[in-house]
CSV table of C-alpha atoms and ligand atoms in Angstrom, one decimal:
chain,number,residue,atom,x,y,z
A,1,UNK,CA,123.8,118.6,91.8
A,2,UNK,CA,120.3,119.7,91.0
A,3,UNK,CA,118.8,122.9,92.3
A,4,UNK,CA,115.2,124.0,91.5
A,5,UNK,CA,114.0,127.5,91.2
A,6,UNK,CA,110.2,127.9,91.5
A,7,UNK,CA,108.6,131.2,90.2
A,8,UNK,CA,105.7,132.1,92.4
A,9,UNK,CA,105.7,135.9,92.6
A,10,UNK,CA,103.0,136.7,90.1
A,11,UNK,CA,99.8,138.5,91.1
A,12,UNK,CA,97.2,136.0,89.9
A,13,UNK,CA,94.8,138.9,89.2
A,14,UNK,CA,92.4,136.7,87.3
A,15,UNK,CA,91.8,134.4,90.3
A,16,UNK,CA,89.9,137.4,91.9
A,17,UNK,CA,91.0,136.2,95.3
A,18,UNK,CA,92.5,137.6,98.5
A,19,UNK,CA,94.6,134.4,98.7
A,20,UNK,CA,97.8,134.4,96.6
A,21,UNK,CA,97.2,132.2,93.5
A,22,UNK,CA,99.9,129.7,94.3
A,23,UNK,CA,98.3,128.9,97.7
A,24,UNK,CA,95.0,127.9,96.1
A,25,UNK,CA,94.7,124.2,96.7
A,26,UNK,CA,94.6,121.5,94.0
A,27,UNK,CA,93.4,118.2,95.4
A,28,UNK,CA,93.7,119.6,98.9
A,29,UNK,CA,97.3,120.8,98.6
A,30,UNK,CA,98.4,124.3,97.7
A,31,UNK,CA,99.6,124.4,94.1
A,32,UNK,CA,103.1,125.6,95.0
A,33,UNK,CA,103.4,122.8,97.6
A,34,UNK,CA,102.8,120.3,94.8
A,35,UNK,CA,105.5,121.9,92.8
A,36,UNK,CA,107.8,121.7,95.8
A,37,UNK,CA,106.9,118.0,96.3
A,38,UNK,CA,107.8,117.4,92.7
A,39,UNK,CA,111.2,119.1,93.2
A,40,UNK,CA,111.8,116.9,96.2
A,41,UNK,CA,110.9,113.8,94.3
A,42,UNK,CA,113.5,114.8,91.7
A,43,UNK,CA,116.0,114.8,94.6
A,44,UNK,CA,116.7,118.5,94.3
A,45,UNK,CA,119.5,119.4,96.7
A,46,UNK,CA,118.1,122.9,97.2
A,47,UNK,CA,114.7,124.5,96.4
A,48,UNK,CA,114.6,128.2,95.8
A,49,UNK,CA,111.1,129.9,95.6
A,50,UNK,CA,110.7,133.4,94.3
A,51,UNK,CA,107.7,135.0,96.0
A,52,UNK,CA,106.2,138.5,95.6
A,53,UNK,CA,102.5,138.9,95.7
A,54,UNK,CA,101.4,137.9,99.2
A,55,UNK,CA,105.1,137.2,99.9
A,56,UNK,CA,104.6,136.8,103.7
A,57,UNK,CA,101.7,134.4,103.4
A,58,UNK,CA,103.4,132.3,100.7
A,59,UNK,CA,106.7,132.2,102.6
A,60,UNK,CA,105.0,131.1,105.8
A,61,UNK,CA,103.1,128.4,104.0
A,62,UNK,CA,106.1,126.9,102.3
A,63,UNK,CA,108.7,127.2,105.1
A,64,UNK,CA,111.0,124.1,105.3
A,65,UNK,CA,114.7,123.5,105.9
A,66,UNK,CA,115.3,122.7,102.2
A,67,UNK,CA,113.3,125.7,100.9
A,68,UNK,CA,114.8,129.2,100.6
A,69,UNK,CA,112.6,132.1,99.6
A,70,UNK,CA,113.5,135.2,97.7
A,71,UNK,CA,111.3,138.3,97.5
A,72,UNK,CA,110.8,139.8,94.0
A,73,UNK,CA,109.4,143.2,95.2
A,74,UNK,CA,108.2,144.2,91.7
A,75,UNK,CA,107.0,141.6,89.1
A,76,UNK,CA,109.1,142.6,86.2
A,77,UNK,CA,108.9,139.3,84.3
A,78,UNK,CA,109.9,135.7,84.6
A,79,UNK,CA,113.5,136.4,83.7
A,80,UNK,CA,113.7,139.0,86.5
A,81,UNK,CA,112.1,136.6,88.8
A,82,UNK,CA,114.6,133.8,88.1
A,83,UNK,CA,117.4,136.3,88.6
A,84,UNK,CA,116.4,136.8,92.2
A,85,UNK,CA,117.4,133.2,93.0
A,86,UNK,CA,120.0,132.3,90.3
A,87,UNK,CA,123.0,134.0,92.0
A,88,UNK,CA,122.4,131.7,95.1
A,89,UNK,CA,122.8,128.5,93.1
A,90,UNK,CA,126.2,126.9,93.1
A,91,UNK,CA,127.9,127.6,89.7
A,92,UNK,CA,128.3,123.9,88.7
A,93,UNK,CA,124.7,122.9,89.6
A,94,UNK,CA,122.1,122.1,87.1
A,95,UNK,CA,119.2,124.5,87.6
A,96,UNK,CA,115.6,123.5,86.8
A,97,UNK,CA,113.1,126.4,86.6
A,98,UNK,CA,109.5,125.5,87.4
A,99,UNK,CA,106.4,127.6,87.9
A,100,UNK,CA,104.3,127.7,91.1
A,101,UNK,CA,101.1,127.8,89.0
A,102,UNK,CA,101.9,124.7,86.9
A,103,UNK,CA,101.2,122.0,89.5
A,104,UNK,CA,100.8,118.7,87.6
A,105,UNK,CA,104.1,118.2,85.8
A,106,UNK,CA,105.4,114.7,86.5
A,107,UNK,CA,108.8,113.6,87.5
A,108,UNK,CA,109.2,111.3,84.5
A,109,UNK,CA,109.2,114.2,82.0
A,110,UNK,CA,111.2,116.5,84.3
A,111,UNK,CA,113.9,113.9,84.8
A,112,UNK,CA,114.3,113.8,81.0
A,113,UNK,CA,114.7,117.6,81.0
A,114,UNK,CA,117.3,117.5,83.9
A,115,UNK,CA,119.3,114.7,82.2
A,116,UNK,CA,119.4,116.6,78.9
A,117,UNK,CA,120.7,119.7,80.7
A,118,UNK,CA,124.0,118.1,81.4
A,119,UNK,CA,124.9,118.8,77.8
A,120,UNK,CA,123.1,122.0,76.9
A,121,UNK,CA,120.3,124.3,78.1
A,122,UNK,CA,116.9,122.7,77.7
A,123,UNK,CA,113.4,123.8,77.1
A,124,UNK,CA,110.3,121.7,77.7
A,125,UNK,CA,107.8,122.1,74.9
A,126,UNK,CA,104.4,120.6,74.1
A,127,UNK,CA,102.2,120.7,71.0
A,128,UNK,CA,98.7,121.9,71.9
A,129,UNK,CA,95.4,122.0,69.9
A,130,UNK,CA,94.9,125.4,71.3
A,131,UNK,CA,98.2,127.2,71.9
A,132,UNK,CA,96.6,130.6,72.6
A,133,UNK,CA,98.3,132.5,75.4
A,134,UNK,CA,101.5,130.4,75.5
A,135,UNK,CA,104.9,131.5,74.1
A,136,UNK,CA,105.5,129.7,70.8
A,137,UNK,CA,108.6,127.6,70.1
A,138,UNK,CA,110.1,128.8,66.8
A,139,UNK,CA,112.4,126.5,64.9
A,140,UNK,CA,114.8,127.2,62.1
A,141,UNK,CA,114.7,125.5,58.6
A,142,UNK,CA,116.7,122.5,60.0
A,143,UNK,CA,114.1,122.1,62.8
A,144,UNK,CA,116.5,123.3,65.4
A,145,UNK,CA,115.4,125.6,68.2
A,146,UNK,CA,115.5,129.3,67.2
A,147,UNK,CA,113.6,131.2,69.9
A,148,UNK,CA,110.5,131.5,72.0
A,149,UNK,CA,108.0,134.3,71.1
A,150,UNK,CA,105.4,135.4,73.5
A,151,UNK,CA,101.8,135.6,72.3
A,152,UNK,CA,101.8,139.4,72.5
A,153,UNK,CA,105.0,139.7,70.5
A,154,UNK,CA,104.2,137.1,67.8
A,155,UNK,CA,103.6,137.7,64.1
A,156,UNK,CA,100.6,136.0,62.5
A,157,UNK,CA,102.8,133.3,61.2
A,158,UNK,CA,104.3,132.7,64.6
A,159,UNK,CA,100.9,132.6,66.2
A,160,UNK,CA,100.0,129.7,63.9
A,161,UNK,CA,102.7,127.5,65.5
A,162,UNK,CA,101.2,124.9,67.8
A,163,UNK,CA,104.4,124.0,69.7
A,164,UNK,CA,104.5,126.0,72.9
A,165,UNK,CA,106.9,126.8,75.8
A,166,UNK,CA,105.7,125.0,78.9
A,167,UNK,CA,107.8,127.4,80.9
A,168,UNK,CA,110.1,124.7,82.2
A,169,UNK,CA,113.7,125.3,81.5
A,170,UNK,CA,117.0,123.8,82.7
A,171,UNK,CA,120.6,125.0,82.4
A,172,UNK,CA,123.9,125.0,84.2
A,173,UNK,CA,123.7,127.6,87.0
A,174,UNK,CA,126.7,129.8,86.0
A,175,UNK,CA,125.5,130.0,82.4
A,176,UNK,CA,121.9,130.7,83.4
A,177,UNK,CA,123.1,133.4,85.7
A,178,UNK,CA,125.2,135.0,83.0
A,179,UNK,CA,122.5,135.0,80.4
A,180,UNK,CA,119.8,136.2,82.9
A,181,UNK,CA,122.0,139.3,83.5
A,182,UNK,CA,121.9,140.0,79.7
A,183,UNK,CA,118.1,139.7,79.2
A,184,UNK,CA,116.5,143.0,78.3
A,185,UNK,CA,112.9,144.1,78.5
A,186,UNK,CA,112.7,145.3,74.9
A,187,UNK,CA,109.3,143.7,74.1
A,188,UNK,CA,105.6,144.6,73.9
A,189,UNK,CA,105.1,143.9,77.6
A,190,UNK,CA,108.3,145.6,78.8
A,191,UNK,CA,109.1,142.5,80.8
A,192,UNK,CA,112.3,140.5,81.3
A,193,UNK,CA,111.4,137.2,79.6
A,194,UNK,CA,113.0,134.1,81.0
A,195,UNK,CA,113.0,132.1,77.7
A,196,UNK,CA,115.2,134.9,76.2
A,197,UNK,CA,118.1,133.2,77.9
A,198,UNK,CA,117.9,130.5,75.3
A,199,UNK,CA,118.4,133.0,72.4
A,200,UNK,CA,121.5,134.2,74.4
A,201,UNK,CA,122.7,130.7,74.7
A,202,UNK,CA,122.6,130.3,70.9
A,203,UNK,CA,124.5,133.6,70.6
A,204,UNK,CA,127.1,132.0,72.8
A,205,UNK,CA,127.4,129.2,70.3
A,206,UNK,CA,125.6,126.7,72.6
A,207,UNK,CA,123.1,124.3,71.3
A,208,UNK,CA,119.6,124.4,72.8
A,209,UNK,CA,117.7,121.1,73.3
A,210,UNK,CA,114.0,120.9,73.2
A,211,UNK,CA,112.2,118.1,75.1
A,212,UNK,CA,108.7,117.6,73.8
A,213,UNK,CA,106.0,116.1,76.0
A,214,UNK,CA,102.8,114.7,74.7
A,215,UNK,CA,101.1,114.9,78.1
A,216,UNK,CA,99.4,118.2,77.4
A,217,UNK,CA,97.2,118.1,80.5
A,218,UNK,CA,100.3,118.0,82.7
A,219,UNK,CA,101.8,121.2,81.5
A,220,UNK,CA,98.7,123.3,82.0
A,221,UNK,CA,99.0,126.4,84.1
A,222,UNK,CA,96.4,128.0,86.3
A,223,UNK,CA,95.5,131.6,85.6
A,224,UNK,CA,91.9,131.6,86.6
A,225,UNK,CA,89.4,129.5,88.6
A,226,UNK,CA,88.0,127.8,85.5
A,227,UNK,CA,91.5,126.5,84.7
A,228,UNK,CA,91.9,125.4,88.3
A,229,UNK,CA,88.7,123.5,88.2
A,230,UNK,CA,89.8,121.9,84.9
A,231,UNK,CA,93.1,120.8,86.4
A,232,UNK,CA,91.4,119.6,89.6
A,233,UNK,CA,89.1,117.3,87.5
A,234,UNK,CA,92.0,116.1,85.4
A,235,UNK,CA,94.0,115.2,88.5
A,236,UNK,CA,91.0,113.6,90.2
A,237,UNK,CA,90.4,111.6,87.1
A,238,UNK,CA,94.0,110.4,87.1
A,239,UNK,CA,93.6,109.2,90.7
A,240,UNK,CA,90.3,107.4,90.0
A,241,UNK,CA,91.8,105.6,87.0
A,242,UNK,CA,94.8,104.5,89.2
A,243,UNK,CA,92.4,103.1,91.9
A,244,UNK,CA,90.4,101.2,89.2
A,245,UNK,CA,93.6,99.8,87.9
A,246,UNK,CA,94.3,98.5,91.4
A,247,UNK,CA,90.9,96.7,91.7
A,248,UNK,CA,88.6,99.4,93.2
A,249,UNK,CA,85.1,99.9,92.0
A,250,UNK,CA,84.7,103.6,91.4
A,251,UNK,CA,81.0,104.3,90.5
A,252,UNK,CA,81.8,107.6,88.8
A,253,UNK,CA,85.3,108.9,88.2
A,254,UNK,CA,83.9,112.4,87.9
A,255,UNK,CA,82.3,112.2,91.3
A,256,UNK,CA,85.2,111.2,93.5
A,257,UNK,CA,87.5,113.6,95.2
A,258,UNK,CA,90.7,112.6,96.9
A,259,UNK,CA,92.2,115.5,98.7
A,260,UNK,CA,95.0,113.6,100.3
A,261,UNK,CA,96.2,110.0,100.1
A,262,UNK,CA,93.9,107.0,99.8
A,263,UNK,CA,95.1,103.4,100.0
A,264,UNK,CA,92.5,100.9,99.1
A,265,UNK,CA,92.3,97.1,99.1
A,266,UNK,CA,90.7,95.1,96.3
A,267,UNK,CA,86.9,95.1,95.7
A,268,UNK,CA,86.4,98.3,97.6
A,269,UNK,CA,83.4,100.2,96.3
A,270,UNK,CA,83.4,104.0,96.2
A,271,UNK,CA,80.0,105.3,95.4
A,272,UNK,CA,79.3,108.8,94.1
A,273,UNK,CA,80.3,112.0,95.8
A,274,UNK,CA,82.8,110.4,98.2
A,275,UNK,CA,85.3,112.9,99.5
A,276,UNK,CA,88.6,111.7,101.0
A,277,UNK,CA,90.8,114.1,103.0
A,278,UNK,CA,94.1,113.5,104.7
A,279,UNK,CA,95.3,109.9,104.9
A,280,UNK,CA,92.7,107.3,104.5
A,281,UNK,CA,93.1,103.5,104.4
A,282,UNK,CA,90.2,101.3,103.3
A,283,UNK,CA,90.4,97.5,103.6
A,284,UNK,CA,89.4,94.8,101.1
A,285,UNK,CA,85.7,94.6,100.2
A,286,UNK,CA,84.6,97.7,102.2
A,287,UNK,CA,81.7,99.7,100.7
A,288,UNK,CA,81.6,103.5,101.0
A,289,UNK,CA,78.1,104.7,100.0
A,290,UNK,CA,77.2,107.9,98.4
A,291,UNK,CA,78.0,111.3,99.9
A,292,UNK,CA,80.4,110.2,102.6
A,293,UNK,CA,83.3,112.3,103.8
A,294,UNK,CA,86.3,110.3,105.1
A,295,UNK,CA,89.1,112.1,106.7
A,296,UNK,CA,92.3,110.7,108.3
A,297,UNK,CA,90.7,107.3,109.1
A,298,UNK,CA,91.0,103.7,108.5
A,299,UNK,CA,88.1,101.4,107.5
A,300,UNK,CA,88.3,97.7,108.0
A,301,UNK,CA,87.6,94.9,105.6
A,302,UNK,CA,84.1,94.4,104.5
A,303,UNK,CA,82.8,97.3,106.6
A,304,UNK,CA,80.0,99.4,105.1
A,305,UNK,CA,79.8,103.1,105.5
A,306,UNK,CA,76.2,104.0,104.6
A,307,UNK,CA,75.3,107.2,102.8
A,308,UNK,CA,75.9,110.6,104.2
A,309,UNK,CA,78.3,109.6,107.0
A,310,UNK,CA,81.2,111.7,108.2
A,311,UNK,CA,84.2,109.9,109.5
A,312,UNK,CA,87.1,111.9,110.9
A,313,UNK,CA,90.1,110.5,112.8
A,314,UNK,CA,88.4,107.2,113.5
A,315,UNK,CA,89.4,103.6,113.2
A,316,UNK,CA,86.5,101.4,111.9
A,317,UNK,CA,87.0,97.7,112.4
A,318,UNK,CA,86.2,94.9,109.9
A,319,UNK,CA,82.5,94.3,109.1
A,320,UNK,CA,81.3,97.4,111.0
A,321,UNK,CA,78.1,99.0,109.8
A,322,UNK,CA,78.2,102.8,110.0
A,323,UNK,CA,75.3,105.2,109.2
A,324,UNK,CA,73.5,106.4,107.2
A,325,UNK,CA,74.0,109.8,108.7
A,326,UNK,CA,76.6,108.8,111.3
A,327,UNK,CA,79.3,111.0,112.6
A,328,UNK,CA,82.6,109.4,113.9
A,329,UNK,CA,84.9,112.0,115.4
A,330,UNK,CA,88.6,111.8,116.3
A,331,UNK,CA,89.4,108.9,118.7
A,332,UNK,CA,86.4,106.8,117.8
A,333,UNK,CA,87.7,103.2,117.6
A,334,UNK,CA,85.2,100.5,116.6
A,335,UNK,CA,85.9,96.8,117.0
A,336,UNK,CA,84.8,94.2,114.6
A,337,UNK,CA,81.1,94.1,113.6
A,338,UNK,CA,80.3,97.1,115.7
A,339,UNK,CA,77.3,99.1,114.5
A,340,UNK,CA,76.8,102.9,114.7
A,341,UNK,CA,73.5,103.9,113.1
A,342,UNK,CA,71.7,107.0,112.0
A,343,UNK,CA,72.3,110.3,113.8
A,344,UNK,CA,74.8,108.8,116.2
A,345,UNK,CA,77.9,110.8,117.1
A,346,UNK,CA,80.9,109.0,118.6
A,347,UNK,CA,83.9,110.8,119.9
A,348,UNK,CA,87.1,109.6,121.6
A,349,UNK,CA,85.4,106.3,122.5
A,350,UNK,CA,86.2,102.7,122.0
A,351,UNK,CA,83.4,100.3,121.0
A,352,UNK,CA,84.1,96.7,121.5
A,353,UNK,CA,83.4,94.0,118.9
A,354,UNK,CA,79.7,93.7,118.2
A,355,UNK,CA,78.7,96.8,120.3
A,356,UNK,CA,75.8,98.8,118.9
A,357,UNK,CA,74.5,102.3,119.0
A,358,UNK,CA,71.8,102.1,116.3
A,359,UNK,CA,70.0,105.4,116.6
A,360,UNK,CA,70.2,109.0,117.8
A,361,UNK,CA,72.9,108.8,120.4
A,362,UNK,CA,76.0,110.7,121.7
A,363,UNK,CA,78.9,108.6,122.9
A,364,UNK,CA,81.8,110.7,124.0
A,365,UNK,CA,84.9,109.8,126.1
A,366,UNK,CA,83.5,106.3,126.7
A,367,UNK,CA,84.6,102.7,126.5
A,368,UNK,CA,81.9,100.3,125.5
A,369,UNK,CA,82.4,96.6,126.0
A,370,UNK,CA,81.8,93.9,123.4
A,371,UNK,CA,78.1,93.3,122.4
A,372,UNK,CA,76.9,96.2,124.5
A,373,UNK,CA,73.7,97.9,123.2
A,374,UNK,CA,73.1,101.6,123.6
A,375,UNK,CA,69.5,102.5,123.0
A,376,UNK,CA,68.1,105.4,121.0
A,377,UNK,CA,68.4,108.8,122.6
A,378,UNK,CA,71.1,107.8,125.0
A,379,UNK,CA,73.8,110.4,125.8
A,380,UNK,CA,77.0,110.3,127.7
A,381,UNK,CA,77.1,113.5,129.8
A,382,UNK,CA,80.9,113.7,129.5
A,383,UNK,CA,81.3,117.4,130.2
A,384,UNK,CA,80.5,119.3,133.4
A,385,UNK,CA,81.3,122.7,131.8
A,386,UNK,CA,84.9,122.6,132.9
A,387,UNK,CA,86.2,119.0,132.6
A,388,UNK,CA,85.6,115.9,130.6
A,389,UNK,CA,84.8,112.6,132.3
A,390,UNK,CA,84.8,109.0,131.1
A,391,UNK,CA,81.9,106.5,130.9
A,392,UNK,CA,82.8,102.9,131.1
A,393,UNK,CA,80.3,100.3,130.0
A,394,UNK,CA,81.2,96.6,130.4
A,395,UNK,CA,80.6,93.7,128.1
A,396,UNK,CA,77.0,92.9,127.1
A,397,UNK,CA,75.7,96.0,128.9
A,398,UNK,CA,72.2,97.1,127.9
A,399,UNK,CA,71.4,100.8,128.1
A,400,UNK,CA,67.6,101.4,127.6
A,401,UNK,CA,66.5,104.2,125.3
A,402,UNK,CA,66.7,107.8,126.3
A,403,UNK,CA,69.1,107.3,129.2
A,404,UNK,CA,71.4,110.0,130.5
A,405,UNK,CA,74.7,108.6,131.6
A,406,UNK,CA,76.3,111.2,133.9
A,407,UNK,CA,80.1,110.7,133.8
A,408,UNK,CA,82.3,109.7,135.5
A,409,UNK,CA,80.2,106.5,135.5
A,410,UNK,CA,80.7,102.8,135.3
A,411,UNK,CA,78.2,100.1,134.3
A,412,UNK,CA,79.8,96.7,134.9
A,413,UNK,CA,79.5,93.7,132.6
A,414,UNK,CA,75.9,92.6,131.9
A,415,UNK,CA,74.5,95.7,133.7
A,416,UNK,CA,71.1,96.9,132.6
A,417,UNK,CA,69.8,100.4,132.6
A,418,UNK,CA,66.0,100.9,132.3
A,419,UNK,CA,64.8,103.2,129.6
A,420,UNK,CA,64.6,106.9,130.5
A,421,UNK,CA,67.0,106.6,133.4
A,422,UNK,CA,69.4,109.3,134.6
A,423,UNK,CA,72.3,107.3,135.9
A,424,UNK,CA,74.8,108.9,138.2
A,425,UNK,CA,76.3,106.0,140.2
A,426,UNK,CA,78.0,102.7,139.4
A,427,UNK,CA,75.8,99.9,138.2
A,428,UNK,CA,77.2,96.6,139.4
A,429,UNK,CA,77.5,93.5,137.3
A,430,UNK,CA,74.2,92.2,136.1
A,431,UNK,CA,72.2,94.7,138.2
A,432,UNK,CA,69.2,96.6,136.9
A,433,UNK,CA,69.4,100.4,137.4
A,434,UNK,CA,66.1,102.3,137.3
A,435,UNK,CA,66.9,106.0,137.5
A,436,UNK,CA,63.5,107.7,136.9
A,437,UNK,CA,60.5,108.8,138.8
A,438,UNK,CA,57.9,106.1,139.5
A,439,UNK,CA,54.8,106.4,137.3
A,440,UNK,CA,51.7,107.6,139.0
A,441,UNK,CA,48.2,107.2,137.5
A,442,UNK,CA,45.7,109.9,138.6
A,443,UNK,CA,42.0,109.1,138.5
A,444,UNK,CA,39.4,111.6,137.5
A,445,UNK,CA,41.7,113.8,135.5
A,446,UNK,CA,40.0,116.7,133.8
A,447,UNK,CA,41.6,117.6,130.5
A,448,UNK,CA,42.1,121.4,129.9
A,449,UNK,CA,39.4,122.8,127.7
A,450,UNK,CA,39.8,125.4,124.9
A,451,UNK,CA,38.2,128.8,125.7
A,452,UNK,CA,35.0,129.4,123.8
A,453,UNK,CA,35.1,132.1,121.1
B,1,UD1,C1,105.0,132.1,80.6
B,1,UD1,C2,106.1,132.1,79.5
B,1,UD1,C3,105.4,131.5,78.2
B,1,UD1,C4,104.9,130.1,78.5
B,1,UD1,C5,104.0,130.1,79.7
B,1,UD1,C6,103.7,128.7,80.1
B,1,UD1,C7,107.6,134.0,79.8
B,1,UD1,C8,107.9,135.4,79.4
B,1,UD1,N1,106.5,133.4,79.2
B,1,UD1,O1,104.0,133.0,80.2
B,1,UD1,O2,106.4,131.4,77.2
B,1,UD1,O3,104.3,129.6,77.4
B,1,UD1,O4,104.6,130.8,80.8
B,1,UD1,O5,102.7,128.7,81.2
B,1,UD1,O6,108.2,133.4,80.6
B,1,UD1,N2,106.3,135.2,87.7
B,1,UD1,C9,107.1,135.7,88.7
B,1,UD1,N3,107.5,137.0,88.6
B,1,UD1,C10,107.2,137.8,87.5
B,1,UD1,C11,106.4,137.2,86.5
B,1,UD1,C12,106.0,135.9,86.6
B,1,UD1,O7,107.4,135.1,89.7
B,1,UD1,O8,107.7,138.9,87.5
B,1,UD1,C13,105.8,133.8,87.9
B,1,UD1,C14,104.3,133.7,88.0
B,1,UD1,O9,104.0,133.7,89.4
B,1,UD1,C15,104.1,132.3,87.4
B,1,UD1,C16,105.2,132.2,86.4
B,1,UD1,O10,106.2,133.1,86.7
B,1,UD1,O11,104.2,131.3,88.3
B,1,UD1,C17,104.7,132.5,85.0
B,1,UD1,O12,104.3,133.8,84.9
B,1,UD1,P1,103.0,134.2,83.9
B,1,UD1,O13,102.9,135.7,84.0
B,1,UD1,O14,101.9,133.4,84.2
B,1,UD1,O15,103.6,133.9,82.5
B,1,UD1,P2,102.8,133.5,81.2
B,1,UD1,O16,102.4,134.8,80.6
B,1,UD1,O17,101.9,132.5,81.5
B,2,CA,CA1,100.9,131.5,83.4
């Protein structure tokens, strides 16, 4: 049985933030949640998270039936942190220790670590071009593991070693617990170091395995905002590459941000500065132009979302044309070939196939029939200050420009509303509604004159 301990109590001082470090999002999800996700993918039976700095906030954010939290009141080191949770693990379990601020480790390499731990304690190492800051893995003359030395405790020779401790470690629970109790804080930082358990394992006559990963970007930890930005770009790049491999045209992998999940058909085009949030599905051949934000929505095949549009909680049908500068809000549902043009806002409304609102309109709490045309400047007055009311427009309805549709209101199929009307009562099928003052022309009109200076 596998149990995972995640260390997440550290202060994260260098983030200079009032938010605990592990709650800072990477690709839209708090780092510690990504580590918990990874533990779940590994099929961990139980997940133990050690919290400390911002304990209440972190505990609230990660609360789940399979997650237990432990409060490390004082941050006395990684060994001390692991000791908060280790006694709660079942003795025969394999325990994998992960860090809440190392969010990109993949399950492939971690499975290797877990498998190796059935024989002996395991450390995950990596060889880095720049090992500064990491604990170094020191090997004996036979190339076997000897110890981990922290940067601050290392001799010049040891500092020259490029093989580093990623922080990931696995061992049998009862052994890990026993060794953790023996760890001392006799070092430069006066901390209880988790990797010291491996030296104690050797003292016990146990072998220590070292799994070495060559995916150095995966093992990176986040200590400051610059490292967080680096990891964010690395992760976004990974996602962009995967999309391209699946047949998506990504105009610039460095200018695409997926903060959630994106599923794309083939020949989708994602232009620069597209931001994806939540769950988004895009059908074959759809084009998302520059600077669009798509959140929890689905975009039909061959639809075009023109530049600077914001789509949130909407369903966009095949071959629709949206924007530029359109805003689709939750509950907007657009049938095939519908068009929503610049500066049009649509909320909680169904537009039938071929329906159009091409310029400057507000369509809220409405149903709009197939091929209906909503003129520029039209608004549905859906709110009376207390309640929302619906507007129902039938098939092939024509709403002239600058009309005010006061809900609740119905315009039946083929109904026609003259431009500039305020419409408050039902318009029957194929009727013309003119809801405006009749024009008067006044003869002999004297223009106002400017006063003489
Ligand atoms: C640690 C390792 C180092 C390794 C590096 C990899 C030790 C002593 N050193 O160093 O060998 O190369 O990670 O990134 O283990 N934490 C607690 N409670 C504490 C202290 C830390 O929960 O009392 C948590 C932190 O929140 C963090 C993790 O443990 O998630 C690592 O702590 P950090 O102080 O960042 O360790 P490093 O100095 O980076
Ligand atoms: Ca660290």
